[in-house]
């Protein structure tokens, strides 16, 4: 794994991710339940190639009220997570596999009292009704399995914690452990996806494009 100790949403972070498939979009490469190559893979490869051509990301979302609120509450949520678990948190940064062909950006990395990396995590400062839903959950929403197992695969985590926080309710911690079988399928899917993307790039280069 290649780790970049950079802050999320900075220019450096954006540049490091440009044109790379990242864990939050691994559901466009592999299906959450079956582990087969997704029907969205072809279109996702096209979008990533367009980023390389234009030199800027092509997935932008206007900030919502809940996103902005989440940024305001994130520091408090991290402090509570450390208090509740006894773990120490460090910057999630941006990590890629050894070949630099896929990446992930967890909100934080989790270390034990001997400073051993054990996991990664995501802070979720969500709407009250979504937080209640998270309090009732026994496991992560299956739609997010590619993202979570992708973070585990790339960073070598033992687990990933989703920590749902609301200042007026108890927190919800949803832990997902490594699924070796799924990680093997995901690794194979990422290799197939990289081959698809590179074949497209080669065809464009033959047309005279500088990529």
Tab-separated table of N, CA, C and O in Angstrom, residues 99-153:
chain	number	residue	atom	x	y	z
A	99	UNK	N	0.335	-0.921	-6.980
A	99	UNK	CA	0.486	-0.522	-8.376
A	99	UNK	C	-0.029	0.895	-8.635
A	99	UNK	O	0.166	1.442	-9.723
A	100	UNK	N	-0.695	1.482	-7.631
A	100	UNK	CA	-1.233	2.825	-7.806
A	100	UNK	C	-2.392	2.898	-8.775
A	100	UNK	O	-2.627	3.932	-9.399
A	101	UNK	N	-3.159	1.795	-8.888
A	101	UNK	CA	-4.250	1.752	-9.859
A	101	UNK	C	-5.629	1.912	-9.229
A	101	UNK	O	-6.631	1.981	-9.939
A	102	UNK	N	-5.705	1.965	-7.895
A	102	UNK	CA	-6.974	2.144	-7.193
A	102	UNK	C	-6.669	2.724	-5.820
A	102	UNK	O	-5.589	2.495	-5.257
A	103	UNK	N	-7.621	3.476	-5.269
A	103	UNK	CA	-7.350	4.140	-4.003
A	103	UNK	C	-8.540	4.182	-3.067
A	103	UNK	O	-9.653	3.756	-3.406
A	104	UNK	N	-8.297	4.718	-1.883
A	104	UNK	CA	-9.342	4.855	-0.863
A	104	UNK	C	-8.991	6.014	0.061
A	104	UNK	O	-7.812	6.326	0.253
A	105	UNK	N	-10.029	6.621	0.633
A	105	UNK	CA	-9.838	7.765	1.531
A	105	UNK	C	-10.739	7.639	2.757
A	105	UNK	O	-11.779	8.303	2.841
A	106	UNK	N	-10.393	6.808	3.719
A	106	UNK	CA	-11.194	6.755	4.949
A	106	UNK	C	-11.084	8.082	5.705
A	106	UNK	O	-10.104	8.813	5.549
A	107	UNK	N	-12.089	8.396	6.498
A	107	UNK	CA	-12.045	9.634	7.273
A	107	UNK	C	-10.906	9.615	8.289
A	107	UNK	O	-10.322	10.658	8.589
A	108	UNK	N	-10.617	8.440	8.834
A	108	UNK	CA	-9.525	8.338	9.796
A	108	UNK	C	-8.976	6.922	9.837
A	108	UNK	O	-9.631	5.970	9.404
A	109	UNK	N	-7.740	6.808	10.340
A	109	UNK	CA	-7.128	5.515	10.608
A	109	UNK	C	-7.150	5.276	12.112
A	109	UNK	O	-6.998	6.213	12.899
A	110	UNK	N	-7.318	4.025	12.515
A	110	UNK	CA	-7.477	3.661	13.917
A	110	UNK	C	-6.247	2.912	14.405
A	110	UNK	O	-5.822	1.933	13.778
A	111	UNK	N	-5.687	3.369	15.527
A	111	UNK	CA	-4.497	2.756	16.110
A	111	UNK	C	-4.786	2.320	17.543
A	111	UNK	O	-5.507	3.006	18.277
A	112	UNK	N	-4.196	1.174	17.929
A	112	UNK	CA	-4.372	0.716	19.311
A	112	UNK	C	-3.381	1.416	20.230
A	112	UNK	O	-2.621	2.302	19.799
A	113	UNK	N	-3.348	1.004	21.511
A	113	UNK	CA	-2.503	1.695	22.488
A	113	UNK	C	-1.013	1.445	22.276
A	113	UNK	O	-0.171	2.087	22.916
A	114	UNK	N	-0.674	0.516	21.361
A	114	UNK	CA	0.730	0.275	21.022
A	114	UNK	C	1.084	0.884	19.665
A	114	UNK	O	2.116	0.583	19.083
A	115	UNK	N	0.221	1.726	19.186
A	115	UNK	CA	0.377	2.446	17.913
A	115	UNK	C	0.396	1.503	16.711
A	115	UNK	O	1.038	1.783	15.698
A	116	UNK	N	-0.327	0.390	16.819
A	116	UNK	CA	-0.500	-0.522	15.696
A	116	UNK	C	-1.757	-0.132	14.918
A	116	UNK	O	-2.821	0.091	15.521
A	117	UNK	N	-1.637	-0.048	13.602
A	117	UNK	CA	-2.795	0.244	12.764
A	117	UNK	C	-3.730	-0.959	12.770
A	117	UNK	O	-3.335	-2.071	12.412
A	118	UNK	N	-4.991	-0.733	13.179
A	118	UNK	CA	-5.938	-1.848	13.248
A	118	UNK	C	-7.160	-1.647	12.363
A	118	UNK	O	-7.813	-2.618	11.981
A	119	UNK	N	-7.487	-0.400	12.061
A	119	UNK	CA	-8.704	-0.198	11.286
A	119	UNK	C	-8.806	1.181	10.684
A	119	UNK	O	-7.906	2.009	10.799
A	120	UNK	N	-9.925	1.383	10.029
A	120	UNK	CA	-10.237	2.682	9.458
A	120	UNK	C	-11.659	3.037	9.828
A	120	UNK	O	-12.416	2.198	10.324
A	121	UNK	N	-12.032	4.286	9.585
A	121	UNK	CA	-13.370	4.671	9.986
A	121	UNK	C	-13.947	5.813	9.182
A	121	UNK	O	-13.234	6.557	8.506
A	122	UNK	N	-15.259	5.908	9.262
A	122	UNK	CA	-16.025	6.966	8.618
A	122	UNK	C	-16.909	7.622	9.664
A	122	UNK	O	-17.595	6.944	10.430
A	123	UNK	N	-16.880	8.946	9.714
A	123	UNK	CA	-17.764	9.710	10.582
A	123	UNK	C	-19.033	10.056	9.817
A	123	UNK	O	-18.971	10.563	8.697
A	124	UNK	N	-20.183	9.792	10.420
A	124	UNK	CA	-21.465	10.093	9.791
A	124	UNK	C	-22.280	10.988	10.733
A	124	UNK	O	-22.859	10.509	11.701
A	125	UNK	N	-22.273	12.291	10.457
A	125	UNK	CA	-23.083	13.245	11.225
A	125	UNK	C	-24.351	13.499	10.418
A	125	UNK	O	-24.411	14.442	9.617
A	126	UNK	N	-25.322	12.662	10.615
A	126	UNK	CA	-26.468	12.582	9.702
A	126	UNK	C	-27.713	13.234	10.305
A	126	UNK	O	-27.725	13.680	11.455
A	127	UNK	N	-28.760	13.263	9.507
A	127	UNK	CA	-30.051	13.757	9.975
A	127	UNK	C	-30.553	12.879	11.117
A	127	UNK	O	-30.218	11.688	11.184
A	128	UNK	N	-31.370	13.435	12.032
A	128	UNK	CA	-31.826	12.660	13.199
A	128	UNK	C	-32.482	11.337	12.834
A	128	UNK	O	-32.238	10.311	13.478
A	129	UNK	N	-33.324	11.336	11.800
A	129	UNK	CA	-34.018	10.109	11.421
A	129	UNK	C	-33.060	9.061	10.849
A	129	UNK	O	-33.243	7.865	11.050
A	130	UNK	N	-32.018	9.525	10.153
A	130	UNK	CA	-31.009	8.592	9.650
A	130	UNK	C	-30.178	8.044	10.794
A	130	UNK	O	-29.788	6.871	10.792
A	131	UNK	N	-29.914	8.881	11.785
A	131	UNK	CA	-29.166	8.412	12.958
A	131	UNK	C	-29.959	7.342	13.703
A	131	UNK	O	-29.381	6.340	14.156
A	132	UNK	N	-31.260	7.532	13.839
A	132	UNK	CA	-32.095	6.510	14.478
A	132	UNK	C	-32.007	5.202	13.698
A	132	UNK	O	-31.885	4.105	14.274
A	133	UNK	N	-32.044	5.306	12.370
A	133	UNK	CA	-31.896	4.113	11.529
A	133	UNK	C	-30.563	3.421	11.808
A	133	UNK	O	-30.499	2.188	11.906
A	134	UNK	N	-29.504	4.210	11.957
A	134	UNK	CA	-28.187	3.631	12.241
A	134	UNK	C	-28.140	2.986	13.628
A	134	UNK	O	-27.481	1.963	13.817
A	135	UNK	N	-28.821	3.580	14.600
A	135	UNK	CA	-28.882	2.992	15.937
A	135	UNK	C	-29.546	1.612	15.911
A	135	UNK	O	-29.221	0.734	16.719
A	136	UNK	N	-30.453	1.422	14.986
A	136	UNK	CA	-31.186	0.160	14.888
A	136	UNK	C	-30.467	-0.883	14.036
A	136	UNK	O	-30.876	-2.039	14.004
A	137	UNK	N	-29.397	-0.480	13.365
A	137	UNK	CA	-28.691	-1.400	12.461
A	137	UNK	C	-27.820	-2.389	13.229
A	137	UNK	O	-27.178	-2.037	14.206
A	138	UNK	N	-27.776	-3.618	12.729
A	138	UNK	CA	-26.844	-4.625	13.249
A	138	UNK	C	-25.601	-4.720	12.377
A	138	UNK	O	-24.567	-5.219	12.808
A	139	UNK	N	-25.721	-4.276	11.143
A	139	UNK	CA	-24.591	-4.320	10.208
A	139	UNK	C	-24.754	-3.218	9.176
A	139	UNK	O	-25.826	-2.596	9.075
A	140	UNK	N	-23.704	-2.994	8.422
A	140	UNK	CA	-23.712	-1.905	7.452
A	140	UNK	C	-24.700	-2.179	6.325
A	140	UNK	O	-24.986	-3.342	5.995
A	141	UNK	N	-25.229	-1.103	5.752
A	141	UNK	CA	-26.076	-1.223	4.582
A	141	UNK	C	-25.293	-1.964	3.492
A	141	UNK	O	-24.172	-1.576	3.156
A	142	UNK	N	-25.854	-3.035	2.931
A	142	UNK	CA	-25.129	-3.828	1.924
A	142	UNK	C	-24.618	-3.009	0.740
A	142	UNK	O	-23.616	-3.375	0.118
A	143	UNK	N	-25.281	-1.891	0.426
A	143	UNK	CA	-24.838	-1.066	-0.694
A	143	UNK	C	-23.436	-0.512	-0.488
A	143	UNK	O	-22.753	-0.146	-1.453
A	144	UNK	N	-22.993	-0.445	0.778
A	144	UNK	CA	-21.683	0.136	1.082
A	144	UNK	C	-20.592	-0.925	1.281
A	144	UNK	O	-19.470	-0.581	1.633
A	145	UNK	N	-20.917	-2.179	1.038
A	145	UNK	CA	-19.925	-3.242	1.197
A	145	UNK	C	-18.708	-3.021	0.292
A	145	UNK	O	-17.564	-3.155	0.753
A	146	UNK	N	-18.876	-2.665	-0.995
A	146	UNK	CA	-17.685	-2.435	-1.835
A	146	UNK	C	-16.779	-1.345	-1.277
A	146	UNK	O	-15.546	-1.480	-1.311
A	147	UNK	N	-17.357	-0.265	-0.758
A	147	UNK	CA	-16.544	0.820	-0.207
A	147	UNK	C	-15.778	0.367	1.026
A	147	UNK	O	-14.565	0.581	1.134
A	148	UNK	N	-16.480	-0.275	1.947
A	148	UNK	CA	-15.855	-0.682	3.209
A	148	UNK	C	-14.804	-1.759	2.980
A	148	UNK	O	-13.674	-1.670	3.489
A	149	UNK	N	-15.153	-2.795	2.225
A	149	UNK	CA	-14.177	-3.854	1.951
A	149	UNK	C	-13.041	-3.326	1.081
A	149	UNK	O	-11.911	-3.808	1.162
A	150	UNK	N	-13.325	-2.309	0.273
A	150	UNK	CA	-12.265	-1.681	-0.519
A	150	UNK	C	-11.254	-0.970	0.359
A	150	UNK	O	-10.040	-1.050	0.124
A	151	UNK	N	-11.723	-0.267	1.374
A	151	UNK	CA	-10.810	0.375	2.321
A	151	UNK	C	-9.979	-0.674	3.055
A	151	UNK	O	-8.768	-0.503	3.250
A	152	UNK	N	-10.621	-1.754	3.443
A	152	UNK	CA	-9.923	-2.839	4.127
A	152	UNK	C	-8.859	-3.449	3.219
A	152	UNK	O	-7.723	-3.697	3.644
A	153	UNK	N	-9.216	-3.688	1.957
A	153	UNK	CA	-8.294	-4.290	1.002
A	153	UNK	C	-7.075	-3.408	0.776
A	153	UNK	O	-5.929	-3.884	0.824
